[in-house]
XYZ file of N, CA, C and O in Angstrom:
596
model
N -18.928 -41.324 44.071
C -20.198 -42.149 43.277
C -20.187 -41.652 41.739
O -20.507 -40.440 41.924
N -19.757 -42.032 40.510
C -19.954 -41.177 39.238
C -21.264 -41.450 38.992
O -21.297 -41.175 37.718
N -21.726 -42.500 39.418
C -23.423 -42.752 38.460
C -24.144 -41.546 39.484
O -23.815 -40.806 40.220
N -24.860 -41.202 38.399
C -25.789 -39.930 38.501
C -27.194 -39.774 37.739
O -27.073 -40.700 37.271
N -27.655 -39.028 38.180
C -28.827 -38.440 37.745
C -29.162 -38.368 36.368
O -28.095 -38.158 35.604
N -30.064 -38.518 35.765
C -30.380 -38.766 34.258
C -30.142 -37.134 34.077
O -30.430 -35.941 34.219
N -29.323 -37.426 32.707
C -29.203 -36.105 32.128
C -29.781 -35.438 31.274
O -29.919 -34.008 30.998
N -31.430 -35.864 31.093
C -32.266 -34.982 30.811
C -32.858 -34.233 31.612
O -34.070 -33.327 31.555
N -32.710 -34.323 33.308
C -33.239 -33.743 34.102
C -32.509 -32.244 34.047
O -31.592 -31.819 33.817
N -33.028 -31.026 34.299
C -32.301 -29.662 34.386
C -31.276 -29.757 35.676
O -31.161 -30.531 36.459
N -30.261 -28.957 35.369
C -29.282 -28.984 36.290
C -29.521 -29.084 38.221
O -28.858 -29.402 38.724
N -30.238 -28.205 38.218
C -30.920 -27.691 39.441
C -31.032 -28.933 40.043
O -30.678 -29.376 41.185
N -31.905 -30.081 39.439
C -32.645 -31.223 39.985
C -31.375 -32.039 40.147
O -31.397 -33.003 41.156
N -30.499 -32.060 39.225
C -29.408 -33.190 39.249
C -28.471 -32.918 40.053
O -27.920 -33.838 40.772
N -27.965 -31.489 40.391
C -27.350 -31.113 41.538
C -27.819 -31.744 42.669
O -27.359 -32.153 43.700
N -29.038 -31.145 43.182
C -29.659 -31.772 44.311
C -30.115 -33.292 44.522
O -29.606 -33.661 45.787
N -29.885 -34.104 43.602
C -30.047 -35.637 43.353
C -28.799 -35.713 44.100
O -28.522 -36.849 45.047
N -27.562 -35.340 43.340
C -26.400 -35.815 43.621
C -26.008 -35.447 45.008
O -25.290 -36.242 46.080
N -26.081 -34.072 45.686
C -25.490 -33.473 46.920
C -26.479 -34.657 47.857
O -25.879 -35.014 48.715
N -27.742 -34.772 47.684
C -28.573 -35.753 48.698
C -27.977 -37.106 48.484
O -27.981 -37.552 49.766
N -27.402 -37.722 47.596
C -26.968 -39.072 47.562
C -25.271 -38.785 48.357
O -25.396 -39.977 49.079
N -25.053 -38.202 47.752
C -23.467 -37.973 48.313
C -23.641 -38.241 49.807
O -22.535 -38.315 50.707
N -24.329 -36.695 50.592
C -24.533 -36.777 52.059
C -24.826 -38.292 52.878
O -24.562 -38.439 53.614
N -25.970 -38.753 52.002
C -26.288 -40.040 52.447
C -25.140 -41.297 52.495
O -25.036 -41.837 53.583
N -24.148 -41.206 51.782
C -23.291 -41.898 51.653
C -22.278 -41.811 52.692
O -21.592 -42.563 53.220
N -21.873 -40.716 52.906
C -21.158 -40.045 54.163
C -21.678 -40.558 55.411
O -21.112 -41.059 56.268
N -22.902 -40.265 55.307
C -23.452 -40.856 56.630
C -23.535 -42.649 56.871
O -22.922 -43.185 58.104
N -23.708 -42.936 55.887
C -23.601 -44.258 55.894
C -22.036 -44.780 55.924
O -21.816 -45.975 56.622
N -21.006 -44.349 55.129
C -19.695 -44.872 55.341
C -18.957 -43.568 55.479
O -18.005 -43.322 54.721
N -19.017 -43.252 56.783
C -18.088 -41.927 57.261
C -16.805 -42.572 57.243
O -15.603 -41.258 56.581
N -16.152 -43.402 57.616
C -14.883 -43.653 57.490
C -14.232 -43.938 56.374
O -13.052 -43.358 55.870
N -15.198 -44.382 55.271
C -14.500 -44.752 54.171
C -14.438 -43.487 53.191
O -13.277 -43.378 52.535
N -15.302 -42.757 53.405
C -15.325 -41.323 52.755
C -14.129 -40.394 53.036
O -13.475 -40.209 52.103
N -14.433 -40.521 54.396
C -12.870 -39.960 54.888
C -11.351 -40.146 54.535
O -10.849 -39.513 53.971
N -11.443 -41.362 54.654
C -10.266 -41.956 53.782
C -10.166 -41.863 52.385
O -9.069 -41.246 52.240
N -11.131 -41.904 51.606
C -10.857 -41.894 50.079
C -10.593 -40.095 49.948
O -9.413 -40.127 49.164
N -11.203 -39.307 50.721
C -10.770 -37.688 50.347
C -9.439 -37.455 50.900
O -9.373 -36.167 50.292
N -9.279 -37.699 52.090
C -8.160 -37.212 52.794
C -6.904 -38.002 52.799
O -5.988 -37.304 53.012
N -6.871 -39.230 52.681
C -5.539 -40.042 52.776
C -5.493 -40.850 51.486
O -4.178 -40.713 50.752
N -6.477 -41.453 50.968
C -6.523 -42.576 49.843
C -5.551 -41.648 48.384
O -4.835 -42.310 47.755
N -6.176 -40.594 48.243
C -5.769 -39.614 47.006
C -4.523 -39.627 46.801
O -4.174 -39.199 45.768
N -3.341 -39.602 48.152
C -2.326 -39.337 48.235
C -1.664 -40.652 48.003
O -0.047 -40.265 47.983
N -1.902 -41.374 48.042
C -1.266 -43.129 47.689
C -0.791 -43.083 46.561
O -1.237 -42.428 45.536
N 0.576 -43.777 46.830
C 0.934 -44.426 45.131
C 0.521 -45.260 45.022
O -0.439 -46.024 45.909
N 0.332 -45.967 43.756
C -0.019 -47.165 43.486
C -1.867 -47.346 42.864
O -2.207 -46.474 42.907
N -1.977 -48.783 43.030
C -3.337 -48.683 42.140
C -4.679 -48.119 43.423
O -5.465 -47.489 42.659
N -4.092 -48.182 44.608
C -5.474 -47.469 45.428
C -5.390 -46.167 45.544
O -6.294 -45.460 45.339
N -4.279 -45.411 45.519
C -4.083 -44.184 44.771
C -4.730 -43.341 43.678
O -5.416 -42.794 43.442
N -4.494 -44.338 42.564
C -5.437 -44.134 41.341
C -6.266 -44.062 41.204
O -7.317 -43.457 40.869
N -6.985 -45.502 42.177
C -8.496 -45.458 42.031
C -9.027 -44.275 42.512
O -10.229 -43.856 42.283
N -8.504 -44.083 43.929
C -9.046 -42.860 44.635
C -9.119 -41.419 44.042
O -10.317 -40.825 43.923
N -7.753 -41.347 43.159
C -7.981 -39.701 42.345
C -8.817 -39.929 40.859
O -9.435 -38.926 40.811
N -9.183 -41.139 40.835
C -10.212 -41.093 39.604
C -11.594 -40.948 40.083
O -12.577 -40.503 39.619
N -11.698 -41.840 41.354
C -13.034 -41.315 41.719
C -13.466 -39.926 42.174
O -14.510 -39.523 41.647
N -12.198 -39.191 42.666
C -12.712 -37.821 42.885
C -12.654 -36.908 41.893
O -13.654 -35.831 41.482
N -11.653 -37.694 40.882
C -11.875 -36.761 39.548
C -13.412 -36.793 38.676
O -13.645 -35.842 38.239
N -13.746 -38.003 38.759
C -15.070 -38.279 38.081
C -16.171 -37.376 38.699
O -17.114 -36.878 38.429
N -16.092 -37.317 40.245
C -16.989 -36.382 41.029
C -16.678 -35.208 40.566
O -18.007 -34.641 40.672
N -15.743 -34.911 40.455
C -15.497 -33.137 40.716
C -15.702 -32.824 38.845
O -16.883 -31.901 38.787
N -15.551 -33.626 37.821
C -15.906 -33.443 36.634
C -17.599 -33.713 36.202
O -18.027 -32.770 35.754
N -17.748 -34.568 37.362
C -19.558 -34.292 36.856
C -20.390 -33.173 37.849
O -21.043 -32.503 36.958
N -19.793 -32.544 38.762
C -20.706 -31.559 39.433
C -19.810 -30.185 38.202
O -20.793 -29.050 38.145
N -18.366 -29.983 37.862
C -18.008 -28.913 36.995
C -19.022 -29.006 35.619
O -19.593 -27.850 35.367
N -19.620 -29.928 35.319
C -20.001 -30.128 34.041
C -21.654 -29.488 34.411
O -22.265 -28.434 33.381
N -22.017 -29.913 35.711
C -23.867 -29.650 35.470
C -23.554 -28.448 35.955
O -24.707 -27.496 35.568
N -22.579 -27.567 37.016
C -22.704 -26.153 36.766
C -22.485 -25.367 35.955
O -23.120 -24.535 35.632
N -21.773 -25.681 35.297
C -21.454 -24.833 33.401
C -22.794 -25.076 33.251
O -23.195 -24.041 32.389
N -23.322 -26.047 32.746
C -24.691 -25.885 31.971
C -25.685 -25.202 32.526
O -26.499 -24.724 32.385
N -25.675 -25.039 34.272
C -26.723 -24.547 35.053
C -26.266 -23.033 34.625
O -27.239 -21.859 34.843
N -24.937 -22.703 34.675
C -24.985 -21.136 34.561
C -25.281 -20.770 33.271
O -25.655 -19.951 32.877
N -25.163 -22.097 32.067
C -25.399 -21.531 30.762
C -27.055 -21.024 30.516
O -27.305 -20.199 29.462
N -27.728 -21.996 31.424
C -29.322 -21.887 31.190
C -30.086 -20.826 32.151
O -31.187 -20.642 32.210
N -29.159 -20.146 33.163
C -29.220 -19.067 34.028
C -30.036 -19.640 35.584
O -30.255 -18.834 35.998
N -29.679 -20.963 35.432
C -30.395 -21.410 36.483
C -29.617 -21.693 37.823
O -29.558 -21.318 38.912
N -27.935 -21.162 37.812
C -27.065 -20.832 38.557
C -26.413 -19.524 38.329
O -26.180 -19.376 36.959
N -25.762 -18.919 39.071
C -25.024 -17.888 39.035
C -23.921 -17.917 38.223
O -23.315 -18.808 38.336
N -23.374 -16.855 38.132
C -22.243 -16.900 37.365
C -21.119 -16.651 38.587
O -21.609 -16.415 39.515
N -20.034 -17.062 38.223
C -18.710 -17.248 39.261
C -18.276 -18.428 38.990
O -18.245 -18.885 37.867
N -16.911 -18.621 39.780
C -16.004 -19.645 39.554
C -16.551 -21.085 39.641
O -16.927 -21.506 40.606
N -16.595 -21.740 38.581
C -16.907 -23.075 38.589
C -16.428 -23.994 39.491
O -16.357 -24.976 40.486
N -14.622 -23.841 39.583
C -13.970 -24.380 40.536
C -13.988 -24.376 41.996
O -14.157 -25.274 42.576
N -14.336 -22.791 42.192
C -14.562 -22.487 43.405
C -15.990 -23.066 43.974
O -15.837 -23.648 45.101
N -16.931 -22.882 43.104
C -18.167 -23.916 43.635
C -18.347 -25.561 44.009
O -18.549 -25.790 44.739
N -17.145 -26.122 42.869
C -17.281 -27.445 42.817
C -16.325 -27.967 44.272
O -16.786 -28.576 45.214
N -15.349 -27.136 44.471
C -14.907 -27.557 45.694
C -15.614 -27.124 46.924
O -15.084 -27.997 47.965
N -16.204 -26.214 46.900
C -16.520 -25.547 48.146
C -17.917 -26.850 48.597
O -18.020 -27.036 49.530
N -18.722 -27.327 47.118
C -19.555 -28.417 47.879
C -18.776 -29.598 48.076
O -19.192 -30.523 48.828
N -17.920 -29.950 47.304
C -17.081 -31.133 47.741
C -16.666 -31.137 49.028
O -16.565 -32.362 49.855
N -16.088 -30.066 49.534
C -15.220 -29.909 50.872
C -16.837 -29.722 52.114
O -16.079 -30.328 53.323
N -17.563 -29.246 51.516
C -18.844 -29.264 52.817
C -19.405 -30.898 52.641
O -19.430 -31.092 54.012
N -19.482 -31.613 51.669
C -19.997 -33.011 52.218
C -18.938 -33.693 52.457
O -19.046 -34.649 53.613
N -17.543 -33.709 52.434
C -16.442 -34.266 52.986
C -16.247 -34.199 54.386
O -15.889 -34.882 55.121
N -16.576 -32.865 54.515
C -16.228 -32.244 55.953
C -17.436 -32.868 57.056
O -17.463 -33.028 58.234
N -18.348 -33.305 56.424
C -19.290 -34.382 57.448
C -18.572 -35.650 58.152
O -19.040 -35.444 59.272
N -17.375 -35.884 57.487
C -17.173 -36.919 58.469
C -16.510 -36.308 59.770
O -16.123 -37.118 60.474
N -16.335 -35.205 59.886
C -15.492 -34.807 60.820
C -16.463 -34.717 61.899
O -15.864 -34.375 63.370
N -17.776 -34.516 61.779
C -18.665 -34.332 62.941
C -19.870 -34.739 62.881
O -20.369 -34.636 63.729
N -20.397 -35.098 61.907
C -22.055 -35.547 61.835
C -21.404 -37.310 62.446
O -20.591 -37.972 62.041
N -22.506 -37.485 63.414
C -22.659 -38.825 64.027
C -23.975 -39.521 63.830
O -25.317 -38.567 64.444
N -24.339 -40.517 63.186
C -25.857 -40.935 63.434
C -26.791 -40.760 64.602
O -27.561 -40.667 64.621
N -25.816 -41.161 65.902
C -26.403 -41.041 67.170
C -26.095 -39.599 67.688
O -26.761 -39.242 68.894
N -25.705 -38.508 66.855
C -25.744 -37.370 67.545
C -27.376 -36.464 67.708
O -28.365 -37.148 67.009
N -27.352 -35.204 67.944
C -28.663 -34.753 68.248
C -29.056 -34.120 66.982
O -30.241 -33.804 66.552
N -28.202 -34.234 65.634
C -28.821 -33.729 64.533
C -28.915 -34.866 63.793
O -28.095 -35.761 63.281
N -30.344 -35.074 62.772
C -30.383 -36.158 62.538
C -30.267 -36.310 60.917
O -30.074 -34.996 60.176
N -30.106 -37.274 60.505
C -29.676 -37.451 59.039
C -30.505 -36.547 57.812
O -30.185 -35.693 57.181
N -32.013 -36.707 57.980
C -32.950 -36.039 57.066
C -32.564 -34.641 57.271
O -32.743 -33.915 56.171
N -32.215 -33.838 58.616
C -32.057 -32.576 58.762
C -30.898 -32.102 57.818
O -30.446 -30.979 57.527
N -29.743 -32.953 58.132
C -28.420 -32.761 57.732
C -28.413 -32.892 55.818
O -28.109 -31.706 55.197
N -29.334 -33.803 55.130
C -29.774 -33.891 54.084
C -30.224 -32.588 53.487
O -29.915 -31.969 52.243
N -31.407 -31.946 54.087
C -31.665 -30.883 54.110
C -31.165 -29.739 54.179
O -30.962 -29.337 52.884
N -30.296 -29.605 54.972
C -29.823 -28.222 55.144
C -28.383 -28.377 54.298
O -28.115 -27.233 53.675
N -27.804 -29.357 54.129
C -26.507 -29.130 53.023
C -27.127 -28.750 51.514
O -26.442 -28.386 50.720
N -28.050 -29.484 51.520
C -28.971 -29.460 49.924
C -29.448 -27.984 49.411
O -29.114 -27.184 48.721
N -29.972 -27.380 50.785
C -30.400 -25.848 50.643
C -29.445 -25.095 50.647
O -29.574 -24.187 49.561
N -28.234 -25.352 51.437
C -27.090 -24.509 51.166
C -26.741 -24.268 50.272
O -26.041 -23.462 49.724
N -26.274 -25.994 49.575
C -25.958 -26.011 48.088
C -26.729 -25.209 47.112
O -26.013 -24.033 46.191
N -27.850 -25.342 46.929
C -28.486 -24.495 46.061
C -28.587 -23.250 46.050
O -28.962 -22.485 45.081
N -28.627 -22.722 47.255
C -28.521 -21.222 47.588
C -27.405 -20.530 47.370
O -27.107 -19.548 46.602
N -26.171 -21.495 47.615
C -24.820 -20.856 47.090
C -24.748 -20.722 45.312
O -24.368 -19.764 44.844
N -25.440 -21.863 45.050
C -25.506 -22.011 43.145
C -26.287 -20.550 42.440
O -26.155 -20.416 41.644
N -27.281 -20.341 43.565
C -28.600 -19.667 43.188
C -27.845 -18.245 43.037
O -28.589 -17.445 42.257
N -27.140 -17.835 43.861
C -27.064 -16.601 44.292
C -27.978 -15.674 44.627
O -28.565 -14.829 44.149
N -28.318 -15.908 45.908
C -29.547 -15.412 46.750
C -28.846 -13.768 46.838
O -27.785 -13.577 46.761
N -30.158 -13.079 47.234
C -29.489 -11.716 47.292
C -28.345 -11.432 48.568
O -27.603 -10.680 48.340
N -28.609 -12.206 49.544
C -27.754 -11.938 50.529
C -26.636 -12.617 50.224
O -25.053 -12.095 50.389
N -26.294 -14.025 49.540
C -25.156 -14.133 49.077
C -24.274 -13.219 47.900
O -23.365 -12.968 47.728
N -25.127 -12.836 47.346
C -24.759 -11.448 46.265
C -24.057 -10.170 46.911
O -23.026 -9.797 46.692
N -24.860 -9.962 48.097
C -24.243 -8.756 48.851
C -23.266 -9.379 49.583
O -22.085 -8.373 49.570
N -22.720 -10.359 50.038
C -21.710 -11.212 50.750
C -20.719 -10.830 49.698
O -19.439 -10.474 50.032
N -20.928 -11.120 48.347
C -19.439 -11.049 46.925
C -19.433 -9.802 47.027
O -18.005 -9.855 46.987
N -20.189 -8.970 46.930
C -19.966 -7.650 46.615
C -19.334 -7.071 47.977
O -18.455 -6.226 47.527
N -19.543 -7.158 48.793
C -18.626 -6.973 50.072
C -17.256 -7.305 50.185
O -16.030 -7.095 50.108
N -17.450 -8.637 49.898
C -15.610 -9.472 49.494
C -15.080 -8.583 48.655
O -13.544 -8.342 48.706
N -15.654 -8.461 47.510
C -14.751 -7.697 46.361
C -14.158 -6.326 46.941
O -13.240 -5.691 46.401
N -15.419 -5.276 47.425
C -14.895 -4.468 48.226
C -13.985 -4.258 48.828
O -12.891 -3.529 48.984
N -13.598 -5.140 50.074
C -12.290 -5.428 50.578
C -11.772 -6.000 49.907
O -10.127 -5.122 50.345
N -11.487 -6.644 48.842
C -10.232 -6.866 48.312
C -9.677 -5.876 47.465
O -8.299 -5.330 47.314
N -10.459 -4.833 46.916
C -10.314 -3.975 46.403
C -9.609 -2.789 47.147
O -8.528 -2.232 46.703
N -10.379 -2.595 48.145
C -9.701 -1.991 49.143
C -7.796 -2.330 49.528
O -7.134 -1.370 49.830
N -7.815 -3.696 49.768
C -6.416 -4.511 50.194
C -5.495 -3.860 49.239
O -4.471 -3.789 49.421
N -5.892 -4.419 47.874
C -5.193 -3.922 46.549
C -4.727 -2.418 46.721
O -3.654 -2.534 46.540
N -5.655 -1.776 47.268
C -5.400 -0.065 46.740
C -4.157 0.525 48.206
O -3.332 1.025 47.587
N -4.553 -0.272 49.371
C -3.343 -0.015 50.144
C -2.088 -0.878 49.927
O -1.309 0.028 50.510
N -2.082 -2.135 49.158
C -0.871 -2.575 49.020
C -0.286 -2.041 47.713
O 1.193 -1.515 47.958
N -1.018 -1.097 46.897
C -0.576 -0.447 45.830
C 0.012 0.865 46.502
O 1.265 1.066 46.263
N -0.227 1.590 47.291
C 0.161 2.775 48.137
C 1.261 2.848 48.807
O 2.093 3.579 48.739
N 1.443 1.117 49.343
C 2.942 0.974 49.781
C 3.973 0.808 49.240
O 5.415 0.818 49.776
N 3.816 0.580 47.665
C 4.786 0.157 46.760
C 5.550 1.371 46.408
O 5.195 2.392 46.468
């Protein structure tokens, strides 16, 4: 869905609206969304071209908004590509486990996925600590690998 929120809204509000809308679309059309993002994008011909264009537009829209949010300080610094694909993967992954008749209701899913996304983009203290720990682990691994050479 490439139609998005109005560009005059702050990046934070635009991302919230997109995530909420996409989660609702997955809940309403789980089979179609699953096929689009997991199968159709790999097809040759017009169906594959269409699916790749939809995915490309969605990724481009998120990428642009996240860049804007980083520029204004609304979003933390970090890899825009990783952020975009984490958001896309989280939402597409709902097709694997969310069921309308299951124990978790749609409104709770919308709230949780949106809150998770906003926390990830905002860079809460806990998220910053986790990133710092990951960098430390990566540095230790690199040092061990260099010592073996």
